[in-house]
Amino acid sequence: MIKYFFFGLVVLLFFACGQPPQRNCEDFKTGKFSFTATINGEEKKTTFHRTLELEVDEYEGKVDSSSIRWINDCEYVLKNLNPKNKAEEKPIHIKILTTSESSYTFEYNIVGDNKKFKGTAKKVD
C-alpha cells in the first residue's frame, strides 16, 4: 500500500512540476505581425509593424500609429497618437503570455478596465 502511495506521489509531482510556458518576448519586441479577430461573426485581419517605440497598424485600409511604453520584457502600453474620439484616447495594456518560434499569445485590456481579451499574433517575414 505504501509503495503505491509513493508511486502516486512521484507521478503527481512529475505532472505538477511541468515546464512553464515558453516566453521569449525579446524575439517579438520588433517586427511585422498579423492578428486575426472575429468581430460580429466576421474574421478581421490587422497587420502591424512595431519598433521599440512605435507601432503602426493597418486595419481595413486605414493606418494608425501608437506610441509604445515597455513596462518589462513581456508587457507594454500602447497609446494612440491620433485619437479620433474619447475611446481611442484610452491606452491599451498588452501582456505576452506565451511565445513560439513564429507567434505569441497575448492578453490585452484598456488601462483601468478589468475586462481582458486574448489573441495570437504571428510574425510576418
Coordinates of N, CA and C in Angstrom, one line a residue:
M1 N 0.8 -1.2 0.0 CA 0.0 0.0 0.0 C 0.9 1.3 0.0
I2 N 1.9 1.3 0.8 CA 2.8 2.5 0.9 C 3.5 2.6 -0.4
K3 N 3.9 1.5 -1.0 CA 4.6 1.6 -2.3 C 3.7 2.3 -3.3
Y4 N 2.4 2.0 -3.4 CA 1.5 2.7 -4.3 C 1.4 4.2 -4.0
F5 N 1.3 4.5 -2.7 CA 1.2 5.9 -2.3 C 2.4 6.7 -2.8
F6 N 3.6 6.2 -2.6 CA 4.8 6.9 -3.0 C 4.9 7.0 -4.6
F7 N 4.5 5.9 -5.3 CA 4.5 5.9 -6.7 C 3.5 7.0 -7.2
G8 N 2.3 7.1 -6.6 CA 1.3 8.1 -6.9 C 1.8 9.5 -6.6
L9 N 2.5 9.7 -5.5 CA 3.1 10.9 -5.2 C 4.2 11.4 -6.2
V10 N 5.0 10.5 -6.6 CA 6.0 10.8 -7.6 C 5.4 11.2 -9.0
V11 N 4.4 10.5 -9.4 CA 3.7 10.8 -10.6 C 3.0 12.2 -10.5
L12 N 2.4 12.5 -9.4 CA 1.7 13.7 -9.2 C 2.8 14.9 -9.2
L13 N 3.9 14.7 -8.6 CA 4.9 15.7 -8.6 C 5.5 15.9 -10.0
F14 N 5.6 14.9 -10.8 CA 6.1 15.0 -12.1 C 5.2 15.9 -13.0
F15 N 3.9 15.7 -12.9 CA 2.9 16.5 -13.6 C 2.8 17.9 -13.1
A16 N 2.9 18.0 -11.8 CA 2.7 19.3 -11.2 C 3.9 20.2 -11.4
C17 N 5.1 19.7 -11.7 CA 6.3 20.5 -11.9 C 6.6 20.5 -13.4
G18 N 5.7 20.6 -14.2 CA 5.9 20.6 -15.7 C 6.6 21.9 -16.0
Q19 N 7.0 22.0 -17.3 CA 7.7 23.2 -17.8 C 6.7 24.4 -17.8
P20 N 7.2 25.5 -17.4 CA 6.4 26.7 -17.5 C 6.3 27.1 -19.0
P21 N 5.3 27.9 -19.4 CA 5.1 28.3 -20.8 C 6.4 29.0 -21.3
Q22 N 6.7 28.8 -22.5 CA 7.9 29.5 -23.1 C 7.5 31.0 -23.3
R23 N 8.4 31.8 -22.9 CA 8.2 33.3 -23.1 C 9.5 33.9 -23.5
N24 N 9.8 33.9 -24.8 CA 10.9 34.6 -25.4 C 10.4 35.9 -26.0
C25 N 10.0 36.8 -25.1 CA 9.4 38.1 -25.5 C 10.3 39.0 -26.3
E26 N 11.6 38.9 -26.1 CA 12.6 39.7 -26.8 C 12.5 39.5 -28.3
D27 N 12.1 38.3 -28.7 CA 12.0 38.0 -30.1 C 10.9 38.7 -30.8
F28 N 9.9 39.3 -30.0 CA 8.7 39.8 -30.6 C 8.6 41.3 -30.2
K29 N 9.6 41.9 -29.8 CA 9.6 43.4 -29.4 C 9.5 44.2 -30.7
T30 N 10.1 43.8 -31.8 CA 10.1 44.5 -33.0 C 9.8 43.5 -34.2
G31 N 9.3 44.1 -35.3 CA 9.0 43.3 -36.4 C 7.6 43.6 -37.0
K32 N 7.3 42.8 -38.0 CA 5.9 42.9 -38.7 C 5.1 41.7 -38.3
F33 N 3.8 41.9 -37.9 CA 3.0 40.9 -37.3 C 1.6 41.0 -38.0
S34 N 0.8 39.9 -37.9 CA -0.6 39.9 -38.2 C -1.4 39.3 -37.1
F35 N -2.6 39.8 -37.0 CA -3.5 39.4 -35.9 C -4.9 39.3 -36.5
T36 N -5.6 38.2 -36.3 CA -6.9 38.0 -36.8 C -7.9 37.9 -35.7
A37 N -9.0 38.6 -35.7 CA -10.0 38.6 -34.7 C -11.4 38.4 -35.3
T38 N -12.3 37.8 -34.6 CA -13.6 37.6 -35.1 C -14.5 38.7 -34.5
I39 N -15.1 39.5 -35.3 CA -15.9 40.7 -34.9 C -17.2 40.5 -35.5
N40 N -18.3 40.4 -34.7 CA -19.6 40.2 -35.2 C -19.7 39.0 -36.2
G41 N -19.0 37.9 -35.9 CA -19.1 36.7 -36.7 C -18.2 36.8 -37.9
E42 N -17.5 37.8 -38.1 CA -16.7 38.0 -39.3 C -15.2 38.1 -38.9
E43 N -14.3 37.4 -39.6 CA -12.9 37.5 -39.4 C -12.3 38.8 -39.9
K44 N -11.6 39.5 -39.1 CA -11.0 40.8 -39.5 C -9.5 40.6 -39.2
K45 N -8.7 41.0 -40.2 CA -7.2 40.9 -40.1 C -6.6 42.3 -39.9
T46 N -5.7 42.4 -39.0 CA -4.9 43.6 -38.7 C -3.4 43.2 -38.9
T47 N -2.7 44.1 -39.6 CA -1.2 43.9 -39.7 C -0.6 45.1 -39.0
F48 N 0.5 44.9 -38.4 CA 1.2 46.0 -37.7 C 2.7 45.8 -37.7
H49 N 3.4 46.9 -37.8 CA 4.8 46.9 -37.7 C 5.2 47.6 -36.4
R50 N 6.1 47.0 -35.7 CA 6.5 47.5 -34.4 C 8.0 47.7 -34.2
T51 N 8.3 48.9 -33.8 CA 9.7 49.2 -33.4 C 9.7 49.3 -31.8
L52 N 10.8 49.6 -31.2 CA 10.8 49.7 -29.7 C 9.9 50.8 -29.2
E53 N 9.6 51.8 -30.0 CA 8.9 53.0 -29.6 C 7.6 53.3 -30.3
L54 N 7.4 52.6 -31.4 CA 6.2 52.9 -32.3 C 5.6 51.7 -32.9
E55 N 4.3 51.7 -32.9 CA 3.5 50.6 -33.6 C 2.6 51.2 -34.7
V56 N 2.7 50.8 -35.9 CA 1.9 51.3 -37.0 C 1.0 50.1 -37.4
D57 N -0.4 50.4 -37.3 CA -1.4 49.3 -37.6 C -2.1 49.6 -38.9
E58 N -2.4 48.6 -39.6 CA -3.3 48.7 -40.8 C -4.5 47.8 -40.6
Y59 N -5.7 48.4 -40.7 CA -6.9 47.7 -40.5 C -7.9 48.2 -41.4
E60 N -8.4 47.4 -42.3 CA -9.4 47.7 -43.3 C -9.0 48.9 -44.1
G61 N -7.7 49.0 -44.5 CA -7.2 50.0 -45.4 C -6.9 51.3 -44.6
K62 N -7.1 51.3 -43.3 CA -6.8 52.5 -42.6 C -5.5 52.3 -41.8
V63 N -4.6 53.3 -41.7 CA -3.4 53.2 -41.0 C -3.4 54.1 -39.7
D64 N -3.0 53.6 -38.6 CA -3.0 54.3 -37.4 C -1.6 54.0 -36.6
S65 N -1.2 55.0 -35.8 CA 0.1 54.9 -35.1 C -0.1 55.0 -33.6
S66 N 0.6 54.3 -32.9 CA 0.6 54.3 -31.4 C 2.0 54.3 -30.9
S67 N 2.2 55.1 -29.8 CA 3.5 55.0 -29.1 C 3.5 53.8 -28.2
I68 N 4.7 53.3 -27.9 CA 4.9 52.1 -27.0 C 5.7 52.5 -25.8
R69 N 5.2 52.1 -24.7 CA 6.0 52.2 -23.4 C 6.1 50.8 -22.8
W70 N 7.3 50.3 -22.9 CA 7.6 48.9 -22.4 C 7.6 49.0 -20.8
I71 N 6.9 48.1 -20.2 CA 6.9 48.0 -18.7 C 8.0 47.1 -18.3
N72 N 8.1 45.9 -19.0 CA 9.1 45.0 -18.8 C 9.3 44.2 -20.2
D73 N 10.0 43.2 -20.2 CA 10.3 42.5 -21.5 C 9.0 41.9 -22.1
C74 N 8.0 41.6 -21.3 CA 6.8 41.0 -21.9 C 5.5 41.8 -21.8
E75 N 5.6 43.1 -21.3 CA 4.4 43.9 -21.2 C 4.7 45.3 -21.7
Y76 N 3.7 45.9 -22.4 CA 3.8 47.2 -22.8 C 2.4 47.9 -22.9
V77 N 2.5 49.2 -23.0 CA 1.3 50.0 -23.1 C 1.3 50.8 -24.4
L78 N 0.2 50.7 -25.2 CA 0.0 51.4 -26.4 C -0.8 52.6 -26.2
K79 N -0.4 53.8 -26.8 CA -1.2 55.0 -26.7 C -1.3 55.6 -28.1
N80 N -2.6 55.7 -28.6 CA -2.9 56.1 -29.9 C -2.3 57.6 -30.1
L81 N -1.6 57.8 -31.2 CA -1.0 59.1 -31.4 C -2.0 60.1 -32.0
N82 N -3.0 59.6 -32.7 CA -4.0 60.4 -33.4 C -5.4 60.0 -33.1
P83 N -5.8 60.1 -31.8 CA -7.2 59.6 -31.5 C -8.3 60.4 -32.1
K84 N -9.3 59.7 -32.6 CA -10.4 60.4 -33.3 C -11.6 60.6 -32.4
N85 N -11.6 59.9 -31.2 CA -12.7 60.0 -30.2 C -12.1 59.7 -28.8
K86 N -13.0 59.8 -27.8 CA -12.6 59.6 -26.4 C -12.1 58.1 -26.2
A87 N -12.8 57.2 -26.9 CA -12.4 55.8 -26.7 C -11.0 55.5 -27.2
E88 N -10.6 56.1 -28.3 CA -9.3 55.9 -28.8 C -8.2 56.6 -28.0
E89 N -8.6 57.5 -27.1 CA -7.6 58.2 -26.2 C -7.1 57.3 -25.1
K90 N -7.9 56.2 -24.8 CA -7.5 55.3 -23.7 C -6.4 54.4 -24.1
P91 N -5.3 54.3 -23.3 CA -4.2 53.4 -23.6 C -4.6 51.9 -23.4
I92 N -3.9 51.1 -24.1 CA -4.2 49.6 -24.0 C -2.9 48.9 -23.5
H93 N -3.2 48.1 -22.5 CA -2.1 47.3 -21.8 C -2.1 45.9 -22.5
I94 N -0.9 45.5 -22.9 CA -0.7 44.2 -23.6 C 0.4 43.4 -22.8
K95 N 0.1 42.2 -22.6 CA 1.0 41.3 -21.9 C 1.1 40.0 -22.7
I96 N 2.4 39.7 -23.1 CA 2.7 38.5 -23.8 C 2.7 37.3 -22.8
L97 N 1.8 36.3 -23.1 CA 1.7 35.2 -22.2 C 2.6 34.0 -22.6
T98 N 2.6 33.7 -23.8 CA 3.5 32.6 -24.3 C 4.0 32.9 -25.7
T99 N 5.1 32.3 -26.1 CA 5.7 32.5 -27.4 C 6.0 31.2 -28.0
S100 N 6.0 31.2 -29.3 CA 6.5 30.0 -30.1 C 7.6 30.6 -31.0
E101 N 8.0 29.8 -32.0 CA 9.0 30.3 -33.0 C 8.5 31.5 -33.8
S102 N 7.3 31.4 -34.2 CA 6.8 32.5 -35.1 C 5.5 33.2 -34.6
S103 N 5.1 33.0 -33.4 CA 3.9 33.7 -32.9 C 4.0 33.9 -31.4
Y104 N 3.0 34.7 -30.9 CA 2.9 34.8 -29.5 C 1.4 35.0 -29.1
T105 N 1.1 34.5 -27.9 CA -0.3 34.7 -27.4 C -0.2 35.8 -26.4
F106 N -1.2 36.7 -26.4 CA -1.2 37.8 -25.6 C -2.5 38.1 -25.0
E107 N -2.5 38.9 -23.9 CA -3.7 39.3 -23.2 C -3.7 40.8 -23.3
Y108 N -4.9 41.4 -23.5 CA -4.9 42.9 -23.6 C -6.2 43.4 -23.0
N109 N -6.1 44.7 -22.5 CA -7.3 45.4 -22.0 C -7.0 46.9 -22.0
I110 N -8.1 47.6 -21.9 CA -8.0 49.1 -21.8 C -7.5 49.4 -20.4
V111 N -6.5 50.2 -20.3 CA -6.0 50.5 -18.9 C -7.1 51.0 -18.1
G112 N -7.2 50.4 -16.9 CA -8.3 50.8 -16.0 C -9.5 49.9 -16.1
D113 N -9.6 49.1 -17.1 CA -10.8 48.2 -17.3 C -10.3 46.8 -17.0
N114 N -11.2 46.1 -16.2 CA -10.8 44.8 -15.8 C -11.1 43.7 -16.9
K115 N -11.9 44.0 -17.9 CA -12.3 43.0 -18.9 C -11.1 42.8 -19.8
K116 N -10.6 41.6 -19.9 CA -9.4 41.3 -20.7 C -9.8 40.4 -21.8
F117 N -9.0 40.5 -22.9 CA -9.2 39.7 -24.1 C -7.9 39.0 -24.4
K118 N -8.0 37.9 -25.2 CA -6.8 37.2 -25.6 C -6.7 37.2 -27.1
G119 N -5.5 37.0 -27.6 CA -5.3 36.9 -29.0 C -3.9 36.3 -29.3
T120 N -3.7 36.0 -30.6 CA -2.4 35.4 -31.1 C -2.0 36.3 -32.3
A121 N -0.7 36.7 -32.2 CA -0.1 37.5 -33.3 C 1.0 36.6 -33.9
K122 N 1.0 36.6 -35.3 CA 2.0 35.8 -36.0 C 3.0 36.8 -36.6
K123 N 4.3 36.4 -36.5 CA 5.3 37.2 -37.2 C 5.3 37.0 -38.7
V124 N 5.3 38.1 -39.4 CA 5.3 38.1 -40.9 C 6.7 38.4 -41.4
D125 N 7.2 37.6 -42.3 CA 8.5 37.9 -42.8 C 8.6 39.0 -43.9

